[in-house]
Short mmCIF file of C-alpha atoms and ligand atoms in Angstrom, two decimals:
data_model
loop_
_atom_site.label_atom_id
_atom_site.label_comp_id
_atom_site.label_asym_id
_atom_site.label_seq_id
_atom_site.Cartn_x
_atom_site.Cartn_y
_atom_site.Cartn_z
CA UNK A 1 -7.39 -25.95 -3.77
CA UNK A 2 -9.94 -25.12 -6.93
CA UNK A 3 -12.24 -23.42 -4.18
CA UNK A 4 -9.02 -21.26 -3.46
CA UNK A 5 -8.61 -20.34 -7.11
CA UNK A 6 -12.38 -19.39 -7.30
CA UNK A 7 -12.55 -16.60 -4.68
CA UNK A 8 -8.95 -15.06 -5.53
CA UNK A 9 -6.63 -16.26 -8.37
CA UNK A 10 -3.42 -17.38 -8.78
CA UNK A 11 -0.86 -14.88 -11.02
CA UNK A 12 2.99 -14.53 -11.06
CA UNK A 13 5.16 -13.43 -13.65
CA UNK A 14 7.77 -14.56 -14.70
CA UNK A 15 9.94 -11.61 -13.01
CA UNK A 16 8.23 -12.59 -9.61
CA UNK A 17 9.06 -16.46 -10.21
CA UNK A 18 12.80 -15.55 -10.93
CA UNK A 19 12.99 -13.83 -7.30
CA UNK A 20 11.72 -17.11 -5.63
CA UNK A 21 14.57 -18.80 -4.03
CA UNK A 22 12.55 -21.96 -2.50
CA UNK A 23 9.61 -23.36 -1.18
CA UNK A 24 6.34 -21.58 -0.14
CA UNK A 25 7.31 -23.01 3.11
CA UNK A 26 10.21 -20.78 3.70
CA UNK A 27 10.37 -18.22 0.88
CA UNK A 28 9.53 -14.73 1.52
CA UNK A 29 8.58 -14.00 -1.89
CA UNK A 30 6.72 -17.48 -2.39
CA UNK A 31 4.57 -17.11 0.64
CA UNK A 32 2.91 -13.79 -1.17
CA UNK A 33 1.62 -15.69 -4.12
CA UNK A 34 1.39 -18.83 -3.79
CA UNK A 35 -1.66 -20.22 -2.02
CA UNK A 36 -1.38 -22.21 1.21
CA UNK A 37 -3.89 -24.37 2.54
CA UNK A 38 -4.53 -21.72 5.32
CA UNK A 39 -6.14 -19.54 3.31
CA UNK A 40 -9.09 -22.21 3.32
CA UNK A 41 -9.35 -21.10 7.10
CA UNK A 42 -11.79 -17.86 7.31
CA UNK A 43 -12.06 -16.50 10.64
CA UNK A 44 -15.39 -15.06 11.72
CA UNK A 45 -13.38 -11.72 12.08
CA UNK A 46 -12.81 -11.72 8.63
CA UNK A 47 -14.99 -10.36 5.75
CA UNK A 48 -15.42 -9.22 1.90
CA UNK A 49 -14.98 -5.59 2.35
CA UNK A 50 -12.71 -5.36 4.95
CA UNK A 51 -11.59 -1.58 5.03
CA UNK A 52 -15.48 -0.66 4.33
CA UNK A 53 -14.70 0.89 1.03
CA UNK A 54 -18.23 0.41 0.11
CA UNK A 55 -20.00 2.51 2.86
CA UNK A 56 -17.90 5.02 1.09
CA UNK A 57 -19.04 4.90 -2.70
CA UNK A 58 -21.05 7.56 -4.15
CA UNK A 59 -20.08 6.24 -7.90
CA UNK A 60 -18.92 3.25 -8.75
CA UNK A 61 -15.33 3.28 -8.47
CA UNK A 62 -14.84 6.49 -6.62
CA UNK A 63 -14.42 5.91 -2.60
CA UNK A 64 -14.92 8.73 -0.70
CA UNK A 65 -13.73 8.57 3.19
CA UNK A 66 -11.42 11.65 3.64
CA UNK A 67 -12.91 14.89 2.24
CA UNK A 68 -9.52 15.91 0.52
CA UNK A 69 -8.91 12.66 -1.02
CA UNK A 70 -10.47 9.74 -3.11
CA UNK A 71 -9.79 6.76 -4.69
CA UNK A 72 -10.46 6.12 -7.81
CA UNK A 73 -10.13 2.54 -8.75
CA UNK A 74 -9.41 2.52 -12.37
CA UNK A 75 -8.88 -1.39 -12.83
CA UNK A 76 -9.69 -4.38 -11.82
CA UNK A 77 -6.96 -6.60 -12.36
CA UNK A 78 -3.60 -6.77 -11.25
CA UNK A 79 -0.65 -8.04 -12.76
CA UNK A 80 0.52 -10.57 -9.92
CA UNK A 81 -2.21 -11.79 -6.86
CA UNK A 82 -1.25 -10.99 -3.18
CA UNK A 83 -2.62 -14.00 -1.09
CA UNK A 84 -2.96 -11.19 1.47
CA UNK A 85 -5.28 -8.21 -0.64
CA UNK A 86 -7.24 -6.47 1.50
CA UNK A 87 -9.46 -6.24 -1.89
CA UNK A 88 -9.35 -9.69 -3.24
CA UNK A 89 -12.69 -10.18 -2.98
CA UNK A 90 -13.47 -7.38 -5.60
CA UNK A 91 -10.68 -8.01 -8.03
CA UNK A 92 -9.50 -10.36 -10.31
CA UNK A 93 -10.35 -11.99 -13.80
CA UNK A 94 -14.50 -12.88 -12.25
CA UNK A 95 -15.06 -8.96 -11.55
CA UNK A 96 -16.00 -6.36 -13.90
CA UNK A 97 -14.19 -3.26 -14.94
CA UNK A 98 -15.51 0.05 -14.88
CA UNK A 99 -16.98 1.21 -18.75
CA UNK A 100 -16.33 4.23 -20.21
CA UNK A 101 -19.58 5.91 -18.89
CA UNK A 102 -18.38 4.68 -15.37
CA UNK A 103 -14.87 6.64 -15.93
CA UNK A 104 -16.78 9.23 -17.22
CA UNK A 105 -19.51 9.50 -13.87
CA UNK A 106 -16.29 9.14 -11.24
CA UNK A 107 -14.48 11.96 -12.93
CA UNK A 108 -17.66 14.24 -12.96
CA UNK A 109 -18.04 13.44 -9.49
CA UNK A 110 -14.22 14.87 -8.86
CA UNK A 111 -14.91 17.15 -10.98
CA UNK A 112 -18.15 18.44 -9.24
CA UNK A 113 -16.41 17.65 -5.47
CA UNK A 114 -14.32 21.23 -5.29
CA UNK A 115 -12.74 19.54 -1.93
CA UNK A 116 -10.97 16.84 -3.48
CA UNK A 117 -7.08 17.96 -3.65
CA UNK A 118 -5.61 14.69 -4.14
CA UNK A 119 -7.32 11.86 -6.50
CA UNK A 120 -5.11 8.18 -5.44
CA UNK A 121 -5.42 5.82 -8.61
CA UNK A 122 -5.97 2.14 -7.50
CA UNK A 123 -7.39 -0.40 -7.79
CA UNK A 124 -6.64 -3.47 -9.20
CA UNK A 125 -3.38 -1.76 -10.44
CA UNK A 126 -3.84 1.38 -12.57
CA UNK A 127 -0.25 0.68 -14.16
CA UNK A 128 -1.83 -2.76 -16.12
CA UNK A 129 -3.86 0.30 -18.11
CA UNK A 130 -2.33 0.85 -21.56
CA UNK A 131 -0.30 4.25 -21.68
CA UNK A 132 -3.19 5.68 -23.53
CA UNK A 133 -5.30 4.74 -21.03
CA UNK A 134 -3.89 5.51 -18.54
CA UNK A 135 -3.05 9.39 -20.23
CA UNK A 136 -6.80 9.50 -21.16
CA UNK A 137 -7.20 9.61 -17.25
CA UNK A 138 -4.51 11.52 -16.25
CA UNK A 139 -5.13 14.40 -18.79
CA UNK A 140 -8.83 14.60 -17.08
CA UNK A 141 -7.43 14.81 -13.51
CA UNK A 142 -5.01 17.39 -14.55
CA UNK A 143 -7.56 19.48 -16.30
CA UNK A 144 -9.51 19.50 -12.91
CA UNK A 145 -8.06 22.91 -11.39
CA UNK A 146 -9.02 21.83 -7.49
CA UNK A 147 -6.92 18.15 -8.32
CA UNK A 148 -3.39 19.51 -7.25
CA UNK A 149 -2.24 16.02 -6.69
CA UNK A 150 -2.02 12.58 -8.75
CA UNK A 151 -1.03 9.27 -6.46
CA UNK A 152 -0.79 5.92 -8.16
CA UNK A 153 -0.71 2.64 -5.71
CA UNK A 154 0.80 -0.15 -7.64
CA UNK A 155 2.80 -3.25 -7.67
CA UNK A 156 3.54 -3.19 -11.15
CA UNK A 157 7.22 -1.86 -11.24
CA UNK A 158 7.92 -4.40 -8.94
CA UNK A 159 6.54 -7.44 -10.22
CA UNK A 160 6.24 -6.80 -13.85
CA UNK A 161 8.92 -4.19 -14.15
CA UNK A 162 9.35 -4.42 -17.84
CA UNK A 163 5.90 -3.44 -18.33
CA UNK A 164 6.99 0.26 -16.90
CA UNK A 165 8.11 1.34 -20.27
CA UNK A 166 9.40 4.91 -21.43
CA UNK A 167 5.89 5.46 -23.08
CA UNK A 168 3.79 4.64 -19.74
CA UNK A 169 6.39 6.96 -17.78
CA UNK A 170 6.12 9.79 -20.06
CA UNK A 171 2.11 10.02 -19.70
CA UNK A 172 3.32 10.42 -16.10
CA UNK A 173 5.35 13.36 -16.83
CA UNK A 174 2.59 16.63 -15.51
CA UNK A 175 2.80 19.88 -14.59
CA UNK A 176 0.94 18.47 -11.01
CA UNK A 177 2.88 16.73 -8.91
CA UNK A 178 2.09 13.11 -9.71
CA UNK A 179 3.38 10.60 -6.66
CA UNK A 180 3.89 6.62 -7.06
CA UNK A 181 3.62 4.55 -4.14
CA UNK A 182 5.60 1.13 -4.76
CA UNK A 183 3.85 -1.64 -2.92
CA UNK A 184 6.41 -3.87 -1.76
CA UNK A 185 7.64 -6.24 1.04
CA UNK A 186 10.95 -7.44 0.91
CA UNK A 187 14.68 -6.33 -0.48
CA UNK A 188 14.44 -9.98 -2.52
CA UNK A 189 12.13 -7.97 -4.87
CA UNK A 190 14.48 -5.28 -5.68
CA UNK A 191 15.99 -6.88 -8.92
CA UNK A 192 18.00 -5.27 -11.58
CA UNK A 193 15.05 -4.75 -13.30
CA UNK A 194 13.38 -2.90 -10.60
CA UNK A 195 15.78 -0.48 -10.22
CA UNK A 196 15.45 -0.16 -13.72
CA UNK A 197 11.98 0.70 -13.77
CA UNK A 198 12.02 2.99 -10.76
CA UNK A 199 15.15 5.19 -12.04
CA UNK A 200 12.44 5.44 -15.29
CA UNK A 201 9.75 6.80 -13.38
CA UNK A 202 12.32 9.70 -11.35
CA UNK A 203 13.63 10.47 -14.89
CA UNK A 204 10.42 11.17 -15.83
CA UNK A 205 9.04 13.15 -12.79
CA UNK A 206 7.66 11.20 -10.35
CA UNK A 207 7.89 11.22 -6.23
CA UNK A 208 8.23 7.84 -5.41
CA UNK A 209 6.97 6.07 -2.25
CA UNK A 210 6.88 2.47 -0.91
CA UNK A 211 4.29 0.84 1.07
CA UNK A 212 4.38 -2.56 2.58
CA UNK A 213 2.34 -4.96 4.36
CA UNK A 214 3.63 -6.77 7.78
CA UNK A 215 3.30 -9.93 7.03
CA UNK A 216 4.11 -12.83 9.19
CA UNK A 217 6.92 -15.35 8.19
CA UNK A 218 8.13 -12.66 5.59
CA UNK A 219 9.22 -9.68 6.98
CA UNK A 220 8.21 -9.56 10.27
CA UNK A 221 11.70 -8.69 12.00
CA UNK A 222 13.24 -5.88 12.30
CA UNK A 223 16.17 -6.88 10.31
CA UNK A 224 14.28 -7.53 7.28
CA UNK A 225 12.01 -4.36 7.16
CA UNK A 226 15.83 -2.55 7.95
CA UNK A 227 17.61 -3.95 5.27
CA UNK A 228 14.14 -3.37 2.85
CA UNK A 229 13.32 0.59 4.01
CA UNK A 230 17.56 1.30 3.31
CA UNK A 231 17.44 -0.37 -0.02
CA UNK A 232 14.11 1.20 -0.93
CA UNK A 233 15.85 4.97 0.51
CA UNK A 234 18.93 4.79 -1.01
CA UNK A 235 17.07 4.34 -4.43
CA UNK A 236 15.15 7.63 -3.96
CA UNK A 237 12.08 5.72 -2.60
CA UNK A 238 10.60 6.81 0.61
CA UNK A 239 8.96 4.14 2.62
CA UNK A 240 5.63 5.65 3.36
CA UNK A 241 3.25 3.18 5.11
CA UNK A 242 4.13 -0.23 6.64
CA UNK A 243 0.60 -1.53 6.73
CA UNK A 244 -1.14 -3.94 9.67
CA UNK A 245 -2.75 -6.67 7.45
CA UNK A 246 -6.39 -5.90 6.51
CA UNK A 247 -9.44 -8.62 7.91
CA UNK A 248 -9.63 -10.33 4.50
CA UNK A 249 -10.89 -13.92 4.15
CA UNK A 250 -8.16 -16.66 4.72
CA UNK A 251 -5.63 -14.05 5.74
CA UNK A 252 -5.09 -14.74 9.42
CA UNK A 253 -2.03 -17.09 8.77
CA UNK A 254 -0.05 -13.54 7.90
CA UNK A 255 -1.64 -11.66 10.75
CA UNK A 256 0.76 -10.92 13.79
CA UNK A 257 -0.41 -9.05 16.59
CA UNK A 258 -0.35 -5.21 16.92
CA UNK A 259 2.14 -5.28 19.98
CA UNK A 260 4.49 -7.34 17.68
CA UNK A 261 4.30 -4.97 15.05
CA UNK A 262 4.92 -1.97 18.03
CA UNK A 263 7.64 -4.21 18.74
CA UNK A 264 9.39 -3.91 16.04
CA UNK A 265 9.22 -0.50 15.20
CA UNK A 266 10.52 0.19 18.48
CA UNK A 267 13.76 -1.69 17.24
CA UNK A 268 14.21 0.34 14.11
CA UNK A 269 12.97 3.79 15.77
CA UNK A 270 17.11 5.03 16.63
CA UNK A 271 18.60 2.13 14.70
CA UNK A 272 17.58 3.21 11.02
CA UNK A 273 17.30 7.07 9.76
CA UNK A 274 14.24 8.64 10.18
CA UNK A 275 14.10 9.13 6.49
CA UNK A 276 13.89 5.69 6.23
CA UNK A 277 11.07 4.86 8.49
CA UNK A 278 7.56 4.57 7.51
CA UNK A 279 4.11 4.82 9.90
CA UNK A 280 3.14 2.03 10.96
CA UNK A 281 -0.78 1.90 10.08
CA UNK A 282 -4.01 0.28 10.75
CA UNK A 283 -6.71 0.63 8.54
CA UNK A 284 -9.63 0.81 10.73
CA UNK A 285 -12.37 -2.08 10.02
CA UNK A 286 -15.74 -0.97 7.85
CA UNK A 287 -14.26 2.32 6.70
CA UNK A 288 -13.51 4.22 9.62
CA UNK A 289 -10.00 5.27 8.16
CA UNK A 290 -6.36 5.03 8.53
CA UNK A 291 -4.38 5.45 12.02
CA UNK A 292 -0.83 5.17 12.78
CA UNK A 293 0.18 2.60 15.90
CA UNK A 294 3.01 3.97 16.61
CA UNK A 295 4.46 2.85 20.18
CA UNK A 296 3.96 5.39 23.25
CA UNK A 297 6.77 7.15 23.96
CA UNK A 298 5.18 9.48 26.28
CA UNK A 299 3.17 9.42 29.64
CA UNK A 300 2.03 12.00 31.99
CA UNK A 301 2.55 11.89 35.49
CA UNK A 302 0.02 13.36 37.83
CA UNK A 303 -1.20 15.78 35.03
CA UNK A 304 1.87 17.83 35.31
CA UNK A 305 5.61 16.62 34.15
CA UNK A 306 6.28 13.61 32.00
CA UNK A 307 8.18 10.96 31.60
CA UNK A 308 9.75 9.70 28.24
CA UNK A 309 11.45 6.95 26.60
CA UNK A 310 13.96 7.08 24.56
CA UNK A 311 14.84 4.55 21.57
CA UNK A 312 17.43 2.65 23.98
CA UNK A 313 14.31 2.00 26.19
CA UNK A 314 15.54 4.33 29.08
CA UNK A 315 13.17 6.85 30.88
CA UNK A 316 13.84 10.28 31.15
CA UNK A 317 11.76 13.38 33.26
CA UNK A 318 10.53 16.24 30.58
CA UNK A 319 9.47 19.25 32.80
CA UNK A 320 5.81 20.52 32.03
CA UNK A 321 4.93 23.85 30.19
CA UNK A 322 5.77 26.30 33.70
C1 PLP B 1 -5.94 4.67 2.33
C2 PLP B 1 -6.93 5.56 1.79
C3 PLP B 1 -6.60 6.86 1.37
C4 PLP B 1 -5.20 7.39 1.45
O1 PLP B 1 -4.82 7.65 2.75
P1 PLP B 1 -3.45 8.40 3.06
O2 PLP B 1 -3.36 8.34 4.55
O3 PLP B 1 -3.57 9.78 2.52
O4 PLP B 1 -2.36 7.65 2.37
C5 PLP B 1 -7.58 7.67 0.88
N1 PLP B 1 -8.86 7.25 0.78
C6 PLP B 1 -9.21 6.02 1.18
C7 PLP B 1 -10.63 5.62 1.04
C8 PLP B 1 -8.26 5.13 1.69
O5 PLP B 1 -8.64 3.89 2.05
S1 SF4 B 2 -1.34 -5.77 -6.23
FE1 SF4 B 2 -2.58 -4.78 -4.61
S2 SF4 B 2 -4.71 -4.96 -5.33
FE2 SF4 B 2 -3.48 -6.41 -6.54
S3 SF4 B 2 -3.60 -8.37 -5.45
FE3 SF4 B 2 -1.76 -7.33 -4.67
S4 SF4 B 2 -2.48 -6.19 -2.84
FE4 SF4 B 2 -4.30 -6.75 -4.06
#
């Protein structure tokens, strides 16, 4: 295993352990951080940069794909290590943060980019910063009259929810709106704790989101992502993105196939509130961007009239325009 622990280390905490309920074999929460031998098995399908983020880097640490949007990955760590990261070649304790002259160059590129509307934090997780930090950053964005919009990605609040204190949430308190999406993958993670820290960051301001990676043997069923997208709704979270697993190395043990993943949000479309229900997205290999899959409802017939499904699987006729 030590080649394993070279290319993408091993990290719980001890929150994260006290959700595992048994063996990596079988345990939903397990099977996310603790490395199987499978992950020695790198398909040629699979490489380093997976979602091309670096095809898109003008500075370091700024990517660049959408013109309204960037991320800007403010650390390089995280607190826990997803066997599954999309990124884990280019985080982790071997990589190198960004030094204050870096932060400085990616916010005068925002700051000299009148397009970008929204500036995503990421990373590594931007919520392992120190509140002051962290507020250093923030107060920059804020000051940047184009940035309307502040989005942090992180898995901190639910694997190191203590570290979500009231001084980290109130540097998130901002005139801008300032949005958190949760990355989660299972209703075992929601602990006491959790909802703890999430009710903290509401108080304080923030628009919370989940997003979640289909991942095979832990929540790839329609009865698990149901009973995870309710929890996560009825505590004020809206599930935003369930993800299609990334072409990372050693990753293809928790890659199902796109129909399966159709499959399944077929079963929830119907069964589960549409406040409830995220996109279904595929990030497209070497940076060409983010599409939904979502399953075809629709099909023409003979150019004119249509025919459509509904979520019971029945067809119906849907006249064309006159
Ligand atoms: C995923 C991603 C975003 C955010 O996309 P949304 O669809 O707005 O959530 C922005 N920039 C890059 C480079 C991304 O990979
Ligand atoms: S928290 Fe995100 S960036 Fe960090 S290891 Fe997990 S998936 Fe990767």
């Amino acid at each position: 295993m030590s080649k394993l622990l070279q290319s993408h280390a091993v990290r719980l905490t001890e929150a994260v352990k006290k959700t595992i309920k048994g063996p990596v074999s079988s345990d939903p929460v397990a099977k996310q951080y603790i490395p199987q031998d499978e992950e020695l098995h790198i398909l040629p399908v699979e490489r380093r940069d997976p979602i091309g983020d670096d095809t898109h880097t003008p500075v370091k640490g700024i990517v660049h794909r959408y013109p309204d949007r960037v991320l800007f990955k403010v650390a390089n760590v995280c607190a826990v290590y997803c066997r599954y990261c999309f990124r884990k070649e280019m985080i982790g304790p071997g990589t190198k943060t960004l030094s204050q002259n870096e932060i400085e160059t990616a916010l005068g590129y925002i700051r000299s980019h009148s397009d970008i509307w929204e500036v995503i934090l990421t990373g590594g997780d931007p919520l392992i910063l120190s509140p002051r930090q962290l507020s250093a950053i923030i107060d920059n964005l804020c000051a940047i009259e184009h940035v309307q919009v502040v989005r942090i990605h992180t898995r901190v609040p639910i694997a190191d929810p203590e570290r979500v204190t009231e001084e980290l949430c109130k540097t998130l308190t901002r005139d801008k709106a300032v949005y958190v999406a949760l990355h989660i993958n299972h209703a075992q993670e929601i602990t006491p704790e959790v909802k703890t820290a999430l009710k903290r960051l509401q108080k304080a301001g923030c628009i919370l989101l989940s997003q979640s990676v289909l991942l095979q043997g832990v929540n790839d069923n329609a009865n698990t992502l149901e009973d995870l997208f309710r929890k996560l709704t009825a505590l004020g979270v809206k599930p935003y993105y369930l993800h299609h697993p990334d072409l990372a190395p050693g990753t293809s043990h928790f890659r199902g196939s796109i129909k399966k993943g159709q499959r399944i949000m077929k079963e929830l479309l119907g069964r589960l509130s549409g406040i409830a229900q995220p996109a279904y997205m595929l990030d497209i290999p070497d940076g060409y961007g983010k599409v939904p899959l979502t399953p075809c409802y629709l099909n023409e017939i003979d150019g004119e009239a249509y025919i459509v499904e509904d979520y019971q699987g029945c067809q119906h006729h849907y006249p064309p325009k006159d």
